[in-house]
């Protein structure tokens, strides 16, 4: 039994069904159903439901719940994938969320024209949203993998595609609300305020479930590609079931078959993509990293890829698509990072980051080292460095030394619980400060904690990014250290390009995709370091330690002069509440 309409307020216009008469084109008795051929009724029409209105209303709200969860998963998928592929998670999240919210407003306005066809419009909308949202991660990854190195006009192709997907998904999500509002009112009339409250309550609870499901269920157990495809499948199935099951009498036979066919096609495409997702991911990974990918694992923190170490190829380590270790010249980086800081007391050493074990390898070359603590955010990377034959050979089995102790966790939190004057040397082997996740580890507050844990006469060395490529970021790190009471001396070391001879330098910055030849991304042109202490430090090598293979006293002095020439004075320090990188 369908409940009658609530009485219209005085002075309100007649409904479509009333205006057309009991057998007009908008009435329930019309041969074509409410709204005429192929459509639902007008804004005041009552749906002819196969269930009681209370059950129908519950089913509509359940559909709102599921669609909201799927919509938020699409948003988070775009944010996460963009931060992995493009970098700077704050910027990417801001772009995705702001564009999507703006597009939701556009979608809500556009949906006003579909209110007379609410059931058919919502069914078609969910099919399109499921296809676009479900395939967004795969398409974005494909563009990044196969066209990321084209350059020219397509240099920003992945960013353009990110904005396009955010805009399209936002328009589709925004169009849901007016149509769902129309459907829930046509199930059972109620005051607009109550209907809006019910609708948004279901919407927000669904968003909560989707937001929690993404990081705790979809991402760790299914991965980004399969997780997005499965979300699209659920989205299409629920949208089709709601319209074809609950509001099927509002549609003509032709509309029902068209909607059913569209959803079958969408589900078939998503199912096919899900089956091929693993093969697609392997092919895309080869396009990004080359043909010799040996290890590729998704840890709880990041994607770790090892290439090479076969047929004479040097081992390379990529973290979230960024080249972190290049076997052909990693020794230049790690010797420059570690050896100047070890000139002085060095019995107790703290390594921040450095889960690959290569900085630890250099520390252990110095006599007198009694304990090395490694704080690595990703314990699975440290485990790989301990057990992988290629990486453990490169770090000379540093983790097998009884003096080395590893701990998983955030370096900031670890330092807050570390007693004062604990370490003679602290080595900060962290990603560049321009990477958003590392910004707090280059803040004045963080360096204040490091100053506290340094023993009298202790030294701190910081990898501060490439001087030539990002001089402002580098000298901002210098200003931040000085603001924390740690005088510094800067130096830089160039990286050799193994394909261009011993004196050639590679292109600045990690390239986010393959070049035209399909080769893996190149390393930065060089590295910049800052040696800091409570009193002005002296840049020299430890005379009691074995001489590094890539450093000499003369080259180190030259490296300091080269870095000093790039100084940018007057930069303010970076803090937690005012990051400046």
Coordinates of C-alpha atoms in Angstrom, one line a residue:
X1 CA 0.0 0.0 0.0
X2 CA 1.4 3.4 -1.0
X3 CA 0.8 6.2 1.4
X4 CA -0.9 9.3 0.1
X5 CA 0.9 12.6 -0.4
X6 CA 1.2 15.0 2.5
X7 CA -1.1 18.0 2.0
X8 CA 0.6 20.7 0.0
X9 CA 1.3 24.0 1.7
X10 CA -1.2 26.8 0.8
X11 CA -0.4 28.5 -2.4
X12 CA 2.0 25.8 -3.7
X13 CA 1.7 24.8 -7.4
X14 CA -0.1 21.6 -8.2
X15 CA 2.0 18.5 -8.7
X16 CA 2.7 17.1 -12.1
X17 CA 0.3 14.2 -11.5
X18 CA -2.4 16.5 -10.3
X19 CA -2.0 18.9 -13.2
X20 CA -2.3 16.1 -15.7
X21 CA -5.3 14.5 -14.2
X22 CA -5.7 10.9 -12.9
X23 CA -4.8 9.4 -16.3
X24 CA -2.4 12.1 -17.5
X25 CA 1.1 11.4 -18.6
X26 CA 2.5 11.9 -15.1
X27 CA 0.0 9.7 -13.2
X28 CA 0.6 6.2 -12.0
X29 CA -2.1 4.9 -14.2
X30 CA -0.5 6.2 -17.4
X31 CA 0.4 3.3 -19.8
X32 CA 4.0 4.4 -19.8
X33 CA 4.3 4.8 -16.0
X34 CA 5.1 7.9 -14.1
X35 CA 6.7 10.7 -16.0
X36 CA 5.8 9.4 -19.5
X37 CA 7.9 7.2 -21.7
X38 CA 11.1 6.0 -20.1
X39 CA 11.1 8.2 -17.0
X40 CA 10.0 8.6 -13.5
X41 CA 7.4 11.0 -12.2
X42 CA 7.6 14.7 -11.6
X43 CA 8.9 16.2 -8.4
X44 CA 5.7 15.4 -6.5
X45 CA 5.0 11.9 -8.0
X46 CA 4.8 8.9 -5.7
X47 CA 6.8 5.8 -6.6
X48 CA 5.0 2.5 -7.0
X49 CA 7.1 0.2 -4.8
X50 CA 7.2 -3.6 -4.5
X51 CA 7.7 -3.2 -0.7
X52 CA 6.1 -1.2 2.1
X53 CA 7.3 2.5 2.2
X54 CA 9.2 2.0 5.5
X55 CA 11.2 -0.8 3.9
X56 CA 11.7 1.2 0.7
X57 CA 12.9 4.2 2.7
X58 CA 15.4 2.0 4.6
X59 CA 16.7 0.6 1.3
X60 CA 17.2 4.0 -0.2
X61 CA 19.2 5.1 2.9
X62 CA 21.2 1.9 2.7
X63 CA 22.0 2.8 -0.9
X64 CA 23.1 6.3 0.2
X65 CA 25.4 4.7 2.8
X66 CA 27.1 2.4 0.3
X67 CA 27.4 5.1 -2.4
X68 CA 28.9 7.5 0.1
X69 CA 31.5 4.9 1.2
X70 CA 32.4 4.2 -2.4
X71 CA 32.7 7.9 -3.2
X72 CA 35.1 8.6 -0.3
X73 CA 37.2 5.6 -1.3
X74 CA 37.6 7.1 -4.8
X75 CA 38.8 10.3 -3.3
X76 CA 41.3 8.6 -1.0
X77 CA 42.5 6.4 -3.9
X78 CA 43.3 9.5 -6.0
X79 CA 45.1 11.2 -3.1
X80 CA 47.1 8.2 -2.2
X81 CA 48.1 7.2 -5.7
X82 CA 49.0 10.8 -6.6
X83 CA 51.2 11.2 -3.6
X84 CA 53.0 8.0 -4.5
X85 CA 53.4 8.8 -8.2
X86 CA 53.7 12.6 -8.2
X87 CA 54.9 13.3 -4.7
X88 CA 54.1 16.1 -2.2
X89 CA 51.1 14.6 -0.5
X90 CA 49.8 17.9 0.9
X91 CA 49.7 19.5 -2.5
X92 CA 48.1 16.5 -4.1
X93 CA 45.5 16.1 -1.3
X94 CA 44.6 19.8 -1.5
X95 CA 44.2 19.6 -5.3
X96 CA 42.1 16.5 -5.3
X97 CA 39.8 17.5 -2.4
X98 CA 39.3 21.1 -3.5
X99 CA 38.6 20.3 -7.1
X100 CA 36.3 17.4 -6.0
X101 CA 34.3 19.6 -3.6
X102 CA 33.9 22.3 -6.3
X103 CA 32.8 19.7 -8.8
X104 CA 30.2 18.3 -6.4
X105 CA 28.6 21.7 -6.4
X106 CA 28.5 21.7 -10.2
X107 CA 27.0 18.1 -10.1
X108 CA 24.3 19.1 -7.7
X109 CA 23.3 22.0 -9.9
X110 CA 23.3 19.8 -13.0
X111 CA 21.2 17.1 -11.3
X112 CA 18.3 19.6 -11.0
X113 CA 17.4 18.8 -14.6
X114 CA 17.2 15.1 -13.8
X115 CA 14.8 15.3 -10.9
X116 CA 11.9 14.4 -13.2
X117 CA 13.8 11.2 -14.1
X118 CA 15.2 10.5 -10.7
X119 CA 15.2 6.7 -10.8
X120 CA 16.6 6.3 -14.3
X121 CA 19.0 9.2 -13.8
X122 CA 20.4 7.8 -10.6
X123 CA 20.8 4.3 -12.1
X124 CA 22.7 5.7 -15.1
X125 CA 24.8 8.0 -12.8
X126 CA 25.9 5.1 -10.6
X127 CA 27.0 3.1 -13.6
X128 CA 29.1 5.9 -14.9
X129 CA 30.5 6.7 -11.5
X130 CA 31.4 3.0 -10.9
X131 CA 33.3 2.9 -14.2
X132 CA 35.1 6.2 -13.8
X133 CA 35.9 5.8 -10.1
X134 CA 36.8 2.1 -10.3
X135 CA 39.2 2.5 -13.2
X136 CA 40.7 5.9 -12.1
X137 CA 43.7 4.3 -10.3
X138 CA 44.5 2.0 -13.1
X139 CA 44.3 4.7 -15.8
X140 CA 46.4 7.1 -13.7
X141 CA 49.0 4.5 -13.1
X142 CA 49.1 3.6 -16.8
X143 CA 49.7 7.2 -17.8
X144 CA 52.4 7.6 -15.2
X145 CA 54.1 4.4 -16.2
X146 CA 54.0 4.6 -20.0
X147 CA 54.0 8.4 -20.7
X148 CA 55.7 9.8 -17.6
X149 CA 59.0 10.3 -19.3
X150 CA 57.7 11.9 -22.5
X151 CA 58.4 15.4 -21.4
X152 CA 57.4 18.4 -23.5
X153 CA 53.7 19.2 -23.3
X154 CA 53.0 15.9 -21.6
X155 CA 55.4 16.6 -18.7
X156 CA 52.4 17.3 -16.5
X157 CA 50.2 14.6 -18.0
X158 CA 49.6 12.7 -14.7
X159 CA 48.7 15.9 -12.9
X160 CA 46.3 17.0 -15.6
X161 CA 44.7 13.5 -15.5
X162 CA 44.5 13.7 -11.7
X163 CA 42.5 17.0 -11.9
X164 CA 40.3 15.5 -14.7
X165 CA 39.4 12.5 -12.6
X166 CA 38.8 14.6 -9.5
X167 CA 36.5 16.9 -11.5
X168 CA 34.6 14.0 -13.1
X169 CA 34.1 12.0 -9.9
X170 CA 33.2 15.1 -8.0
X171 CA 30.4 16.0 -10.5
X172 CA 29.0 12.5 -10.4
X173 CA 29.1 12.3 -6.6
X174 CA 27.5 15.8 -6.3
X175 CA 24.7 14.8 -8.6
X176 CA 23.8 11.8 -6.4
X177 CA 22.4 13.9 -3.5
X178 CA 19.5 15.7 -5.3
X179 CA 18.4 12.5 -7.0
X180 CA 18.5 10.5 -3.8
X181 CA 16.6 13.3 -2.1
X182 CA 13.9 13.1 -4.8
X183 CA 13.8 9.3 -4.5
X184 CA 13.5 9.2 -0.7
X185 CA 10.7 11.8 -0.9
X186 CA 8.8 9.8 -3.5
X187 CA 9.0 6.7 -1.3
X188 CA 7.3 8.6 1.6
X189 CA 6.7 12.3 1.9
X190 CA 8.2 14.0 4.9
X191 CA 9.2 17.5 5.8
X192 CA 12.3 18.6 3.8
X193 CA 14.4 19.2 7.0
X194 CA 13.8 15.7 8.2
X195 CA 14.5 14.2 4.8
X196 CA 17.8 16.1 4.5
X197 CA 18.8 15.0 8.0
X198 CA 18.2 11.4 7.3
X199 CA 19.9 11.6 3.9
X200 CA 23.1 13.3 5.2
X201 CA 23.2 11.1 8.3
X202 CA 23.4 8.0 6.1
X203 CA 25.8 9.8 3.8
X204 CA 28.3 10.8 6.5
X205 CA 28.2 7.4 8.2
X206 CA 28.9 5.8 4.9
X207 CA 31.8 8.2 4.3
X208 CA 33.2 7.2 7.8
X209 CA 33.1 3.5 6.9
X210 CA 34.7 4.1 3.5
X211 CA 37.4 6.3 5.0
X212 CA 38.3 3.6 7.5
X213 CA 38.0 0.7 5.1
X214 CA 40.5 2.3 2.6
X215 CA 43.7 2.3 4.9
X216 CA 42.8 -0.6 7.0
X217 CA 41.2 -3.1 4.6
X218 CA 41.4 -2.2 0.9
X219 CA 44.9 -0.8 0.7
X220 CA 46.7 -3.5 2.8
X221 CA 44.8 -6.5 1.6
X222 CA 43.9 -5.6 -2.0
X223 CA 46.2 -2.9 -3.1
X224 CA 45.3 0.3 -4.8
X225 CA 44.3 -1.0 -8.2
X226 CA 42.2 -4.0 -7.1
X227 CA 40.7 -2.0 -4.2
X228 CA 39.5 0.7 -6.6
X229 CA 38.1 -1.8 -9.0
X230 CA 36.3 -3.7 -6.3
X231 CA 34.8 -0.4 -5.0
X232 CA 33.5 0.3 -8.5
X233 CA 31.9 -3.1 -8.7
X234 CA 30.1 -2.6 -5.4
X235 CA 29.0 0.8 -6.5
X236 CA 27.5 -0.4 -9.7
X237 CA 25.8 -3.4 -8.1
X238 CA 24.2 -1.4 -5.4
X239 CA 23.1 1.4 -7.7
X240 CA 21.5 -1.1 -10.2
X241 CA 19.9 -3.1 -7.5
X242 CA 18.3 -0.1 -5.9
X243 CA 16.8 1.2 -9.1
X244 CA 15.9 -2.0 -10.9
X245 CA 14.7 -3.7 -7.7
X246 CA 12.9 -0.9 -5.8
X247 CA 12.0 1.6 -8.6
X248 CA 11.6 -0.7 -11.5
X249 CA 7.9 0.2 -11.9
X250 CA 8.9 3.8 -12.5
X251 CA 10.8 2.8 -15.6
X252 CA 9.6 1.7 -19.0
X253 CA 10.6 -1.8 -20.2
X254 CA 13.1 -0.2 -22.6
X255 CA 14.6 1.9 -19.8
X256 CA 15.0 -1.1 -17.6
X257 CA 16.8 -3.1 -20.3
X258 CA 19.1 -0.3 -21.2
X259 CA 20.0 0.3 -17.6
X260 CA 20.5 -3.5 -17.0
X261 CA 22.7 -3.7 -20.1
X262 CA 24.8 -0.7 -19.1
X263 CA 25.5 -2.1 -15.7
X264 CA 26.3 -5.6 -17.1
X265 CA 28.9 -3.9 -19.4
X266 CA 30.4 -1.9 -16.5
X267 CA 30.6 -4.9 -14.2
X268 CA 32.2 -7.0 -17.0
X269 CA 34.8 -4.3 -17.6
X270 CA 35.6 -3.9 -14.0
X271 CA 35.8 -7.7 -13.5
X272 CA 38.1 -8.1 -16.5
X273 CA 40.3 -5.3 -15.2
X274 CA 40.4 -7.0 -11.8
X275 CA 41.5 -10.3 -13.3
X276 CA 44.2 -8.6 -15.3
X277 CA 45.3 -6.2 -12.5
X278 CA 48.4 -8.3 -11.5
X279 CA 49.6 -8.6 -15.1
X280 CA 49.0 -4.9 -15.6
X281 CA 50.9 -4.0 -12.5
X282 CA 53.9 -6.1 -13.5
X283 CA 53.9 -4.6 -17.0
X284 CA 53.6 -1.0 -15.6
X285 CA 56.3 -1.7 -13.1
X286 CA 58.7 -2.8 -15.8
X287 CA 57.8 0.3 -17.8
X288 CA 58.8 2.4 -14.8
X289 CA 61.8 0.5 -13.5
X290 CA 63.1 -1.3 -16.5
X291 CA 63.1 -5.0 -17.4
X292 CA 65.1 -6.3 -14.5
X293 CA 62.8 -5.8 -11.5
X294 CA 63.9 -8.4 -9.0
X295 CA 61.9 -7.6 -5.9
X296 CA 58.7 -5.6 -5.6
X297 CA 56.8 -5.5 -2.4
X298 CA 54.2 -3.2 -0.9
X299 CA 55.0 -2.7 2.8
X300 CA 52.8 -1.0 5.4
X301 CA 54.6 2.2 4.6
X302 CA 55.7 2.3 1.0
X303 CA 56.4 0.4 -2.2
X304 CA 59.9 -1.1 -2.2
X305 CA 61.4 -2.2 -5.5
X306 CA 64.9 -3.7 -6.1
X307 CA 66.2 -3.8 -9.6
X308 CA 69.5 -5.2 -11.0
X309 CA 72.1 -7.3 -9.2
X310 CA 71.9 -9.8 -12.1
X311 CA 74.1 -10.2 -15.2
X312 CA 76.4 -7.6 -13.9
X313 CA 73.8 -4.9 -13.4
X314 CA 74.2 -2.8 -10.2
X315 CA 71.5 -3.0 -7.6
X316 CA 69.1 0.0 -7.4
X317 CA 66.5 0.6 -4.7
X318 CA 63.3 2.5 -5.3
X319 CA 60.9 3.7 -2.6
X320 CA 57.5 4.8 -3.8
X321 CA 58.9 5.2 -7.3
X322 CA 61.8 7.4 -6.2
X323 CA 65.4 6.2 -6.7
X324 CA 66.9 6.1 -3.2
X325 CA 70.0 3.9 -3.8
X326 CA 71.9 3.5 -7.0
X327 CA 74.4 0.7 -6.7
X328 CA 76.9 2.3 -9.1
X329 CA 77.6 5.3 -7.0
X330 CA 75.8 4.8 -3.6
X331 CA 79.3 4.7 -2.0
X332 CA 79.9 8.3 -2.9
X333 CA 76.8 9.3 -1.0
X334 CA 77.2 7.2 2.1
X335 CA 80.9 7.8 2.6
X336 CA 80.2 11.6 2.3
X337 CA 77.3 11.3 4.7
X338 CA 79.0 9.2 7.4
X339 CA 82.8 9.8 7.5
X340 CA 83.0 13.5 8.2
X341 CA 80.7 13.1 11.2
X342 CA 82.7 10.3 12.7
X343 CA 85.8 12.5 13.2
X344 CA 85.7 12.6 17.0
X345 CA 84.1 10.5 19.8
X346 CA 81.9 7.9 18.1
X347 CA 81.2 5.1 20.5
X348 CA 77.4 5.5 20.4
X349 CA 75.9 6.3 17.0
X350 CA 72.2 6.9 16.0
X351 CA 71.1 6.4 12.4
X352 CA 67.8 7.9 11.5
X353 CA 66.3 6.3 8.4
X354 CA 69.0 4.3 6.6
X355 CA 66.9 1.1 6.6
X356 CA 69.0 -0.2 3.7
X357 CA 72.0 -0.6 6.0
X358 CA 74.4 1.2 3.8
X359 CA 75.0 4.1 6.3
X360 CA 75.5 1.5 9.0
X361 CA 78.1 -0.2 6.8
X362 CA 80.2 2.9 6.8
X363 CA 79.8 3.5 10.5
X364 CA 81.1 0.1 11.3
X365 CA 84.3 0.8 9.4
X366 CA 85.4 3.1 12.3
X367 CA 87.2 1.5 15.2
X368 CA 85.8 2.3 18.6
X369 CA 82.1 2.0 17.7
X370 CA 80.3 0.2 20.5
X371 CA 76.7 0.6 19.6
X372 CA 74.7 1.6 16.5
X373 CA 70.9 2.3 16.9
X374 CA 68.9 2.4 13.7
X375 CA 65.5 4.0 13.8
X376 CA 63.6 3.1 10.5
X377 CA 59.9 3.9 9.9
X378 CA 59.5 0.8 7.7
X379 CA 60.7 -2.3 9.5
X380 CA 60.1 -4.4 6.4
X381 CA 62.7 -2.4 4.5
X382 CA 65.2 -3.2 7.3
X383 CA 64.2 -6.9 7.1
X384 CA 64.7 -6.9 3.4
X385 CA 68.2 -5.3 3.8
X386 CA 69.1 -8.1 6.3
X387 CA 67.9 -11.0 4.2
X388 CA 67.9 -10.1 0.5
X389 CA 71.1 -11.5 -1.0
X390 CA 71.8 -8.5 -3.2
X391 CA 71.0 -5.8 -0.7
X392 CA 72.7 -7.6 2.2
X393 CA 75.8 -8.1 0.1
X394 CA 75.8 -4.4 -0.8
X395 CA 75.6 -3.3 2.9
X396 CA 78.2 -6.0 3.7
X397 CA 75.8 -7.8 6.1
X398 CA 75.8 -4.8 8.5
X399 CA 72.7 -6.0 10.3
X400 CA 74.5 -9.2 11.3
X401 CA 76.8 -7.2 13.5
X402 CA 75.9 -7.6 17.2
X403 CA 76.5 -3.9 17.8
X404 CA 73.7 -2.9 15.5
X405 CA 70.2 -2.6 17.0
X406 CA 67.2 -1.7 14.9
X407 CA 63.9 -0.2 16.0
X408 CA 60.8 0.6 14.0
X409 CA 58.9 3.8 14.5
X410 CA 58.8 7.5 13.9
X411 CA 62.1 9.3 14.5
X412 CA 60.3 12.3 16.1
X413 CA 58.5 10.2 18.7
X414 CA 61.6 8.1 19.4
X415 CA 63.7 11.2 20.2
X416 CA 61.2 12.6 22.6
X417 CA 61.7 9.5 24.8
X418 CA 65.5 9.3 24.4
X419 CA 67.5 10.5 27.4
X420 CA 69.8 13.5 27.1
X421 CA 73.4 13.2 25.9
X422 CA 72.9 9.6 24.7
X423 CA 74.8 9.7 21.4
X424 CA 78.2 10.8 20.2
X425 CA 77.0 10.9 16.5
X426 CA 73.6 11.2 14.9
X427 CA 73.3 10.5 11.2
X428 CA 70.1 11.8 9.6
X429 CA 69.7 9.7 6.4
X430 CA 66.2 10.8 5.5
X431 CA 64.4 11.7 2.3
X432 CA 64.7 15.2 1.0
X433 CA 62.9 17.9 3.0
X434 CA 60.8 18.7 -0.1
X435 CA 59.0 15.3 0.5
X436 CA 56.0 16.3 2.6
X437 CA 56.2 13.2 4.9
X438 CA 59.7 14.3 5.9
X439 CA 59.0 17.9 6.6
X440 CA 58.6 17.6 10.3
X441 CA 62.0 15.8 10.5
X442 CA 63.6 18.9 9.1
X443 CA 61.9 21.3 11.6
X444 CA 63.4 23.4 14.3
X445 CA 61.6 21.4 17.0
X446 CA 63.1 18.2 15.6
X447 CA 66.6 19.6 15.6
X448 CA 66.0 20.8 19.2
X449 CA 65.4 17.2 20.2
X450 CA 68.6 16.1 18.3
X451 CA 70.6 18.8 20.1
X452 CA 69.4 17.4 23.4
X453 CA 70.4 13.8 22.7
X454 CA 73.9 14.8 21.5
X455 CA 76.6 14.1 24.1
X456 CA 79.2 16.9 24.7
X457 CA 81.4 17.1 21.7
X458 CA 78.8 15.1 19.6
X459 CA 78.1 15.8 15.9
X460 CA 75.0 15.6 13.7
X461 CA 75.1 15.2 10.0
X462 CA 72.0 15.9 7.9
X463 CA 71.3 14.9 4.3
X464 CA 69.5 18.1 3.1
X465 CA 68.8 17.4 -0.5
X466 CA 70.6 18.4 -3.7
X467 CA 72.2 21.9 -3.4
X468 CA 72.1 22.8 -7.1
X469 CA 68.6 21.6 -7.7
X470 CA 67.0 23.0 -4.6
X471 CA 69.2 25.6 -3.0
X472 CA 66.5 27.3 -1.1
X473 CA 65.4 24.1 0.6
X474 CA 69.0 23.2 1.4
X475 CA 69.8 26.6 3.0
X476 CA 66.5 26.5 4.8
X477 CA 67.7 23.4 6.6
X478 CA 70.9 25.2 7.4
X479 CA 68.9 28.1 8.9
X480 CA 66.7 25.7 10.9
X481 CA 69.7 23.9 12.4
X482 CA 71.2 27.2 13.4
X483 CA 67.9 28.4 14.9
X484 CA 68.0 25.2 17.1
X485 CA 71.4 26.2 18.4
X486 CA 73.5 24.0 16.1
X487 CA 76.2 25.8 14.1
X488 CA 76.9 24.1 10.7
X489 CA 79.3 23.6 7.9
X490 CA 77.9 22.7 4.5
X491 CA 79.4 20.5 1.8
X492 CA 78.2 18.8 -1.4
X493 CA 79.1 15.7 -3.4
X494 CA 78.4 15.1 -7.0
X495 CA 76.9 11.8 -8.4
X496 CA 78.4 10.1 -11.3
X497 CA 76.2 9.0 -14.3
X498 CA 77.4 5.5 -15.1
X499 CA 76.1 5.9 -18.7
X500 CA 78.1 9.0 -19.4
X501 CA 81.6 8.5 -17.9
X502 CA 83.1 9.1 -14.5
X503 CA 82.8 12.9 -14.6
X504 CA 79.3 13.3 -16.0
X505 CA 76.4 14.1 -13.8
X506 CA 72.9 12.9 -14.1
X507 CA 69.9 15.1 -14.4
X508 CA 68.7 16.9 -11.3
X509 CA 65.9 15.4 -9.2
X510 CA 64.3 11.9 -9.4
X511 CA 62.3 11.5 -12.6
X512 CA 58.8 10.3 -11.9
X513 CA 58.7 7.9 -14.8
X514 CA 60.8 6.2 -17.5
X515 CA 62.6 8.1 -20.1
X516 CA 62.1 7.5 -23.8
X517 CA 64.2 4.4 -23.8
X518 CA 62.3 2.8 -20.9
X519 CA 65.2 3.2 -18.6
X520 CA 64.6 3.6 -14.9
X521 CA 64.6 7.1 -13.3
X522 CA 67.9 8.7 -12.8
X523 CA 69.4 9.9 -9.5
X524 CA 69.8 13.5 -8.4
X525 CA 72.8 15.4 -9.8
X526 CA 74.4 15.4 -6.3
X527 CA 73.8 15.5 -2.6
X528 CA 74.1 18.3 0.0
X529 CA 75.0 17.7 3.6
X530 CA 75.2 19.8 6.7
X531 CA 77.6 18.9 9.6
X532 CA 76.3 20.4 12.8
X533 CA 77.4 20.5 16.5
X534 CA 76.9 22.5 19.7
X535 CA 80.1 24.4 18.8
X536 CA 81.2 25.2 15.2
X537 CA 82.2 21.9 13.7
X538 CA 85.4 21.2 11.7
X539 CA 85.0 19.4 8.5
X540 CA 87.7 16.7 8.2
X541 CA 88.1 12.9 8.1
X542 CA 88.9 10.6 11.0
X543 CA 92.6 9.9 10.7
X544 CA 92.2 6.7 12.7
X545 CA 89.7 5.2 10.3
X546 CA 90.3 3.4 6.9
X547 CA 90.4 6.0 4.2
X548 CA 87.2 6.3 2.2
X549 CA 87.4 5.3 -1.5
X550 CA 85.6 8.4 -2.8
X551 CA 86.7 11.1 -0.3
X552 CA 90.0 12.8 0.4
X553 CA 90.7 15.8 2.7
X554 CA 91.3 17.9 -0.4
X555 CA 88.1 16.9 -2.1
X556 CA 86.1 17.4 1.1
X557 CA 87.5 21.0 1.4
X558 CA 86.6 21.6 -2.2
X559 CA 83.1 20.2 -1.6
X560 CA 82.7 22.7 1.2
X561 CA 83.8 25.7 -0.9
X562 CA 81.4 24.6 -3.7
X563 CA 78.5 24.4 -1.3
X564 CA 79.3 27.8 0.3
X565 CA 79.1 29.5 -3.1
X566 CA 75.4 28.6 -3.3
X567 CA 74.4 30.1 0.1
X568 CA 71.2 32.0 0.3
X569 CA 71.3 34.3 3.4
X570 CA 68.4 35.5 5.5
X571 CA 66.1 32.5 5.1
X572 CA 63.8 31.9 8.1
X573 CA 63.8 28.5 9.8
X574 CA 61.2 25.9 9.3
X575 CA 58.9 24.9 12.2
X576 CA 56.1 22.4 12.7
X577 CA 53.4 25.0 12.4
X578 CA 55.2 26.9 9.6
X579 CA 56.9 24.5 7.3
X580 CA 59.0 26.3 4.6
X581 CA 60.1 23.6 2.3

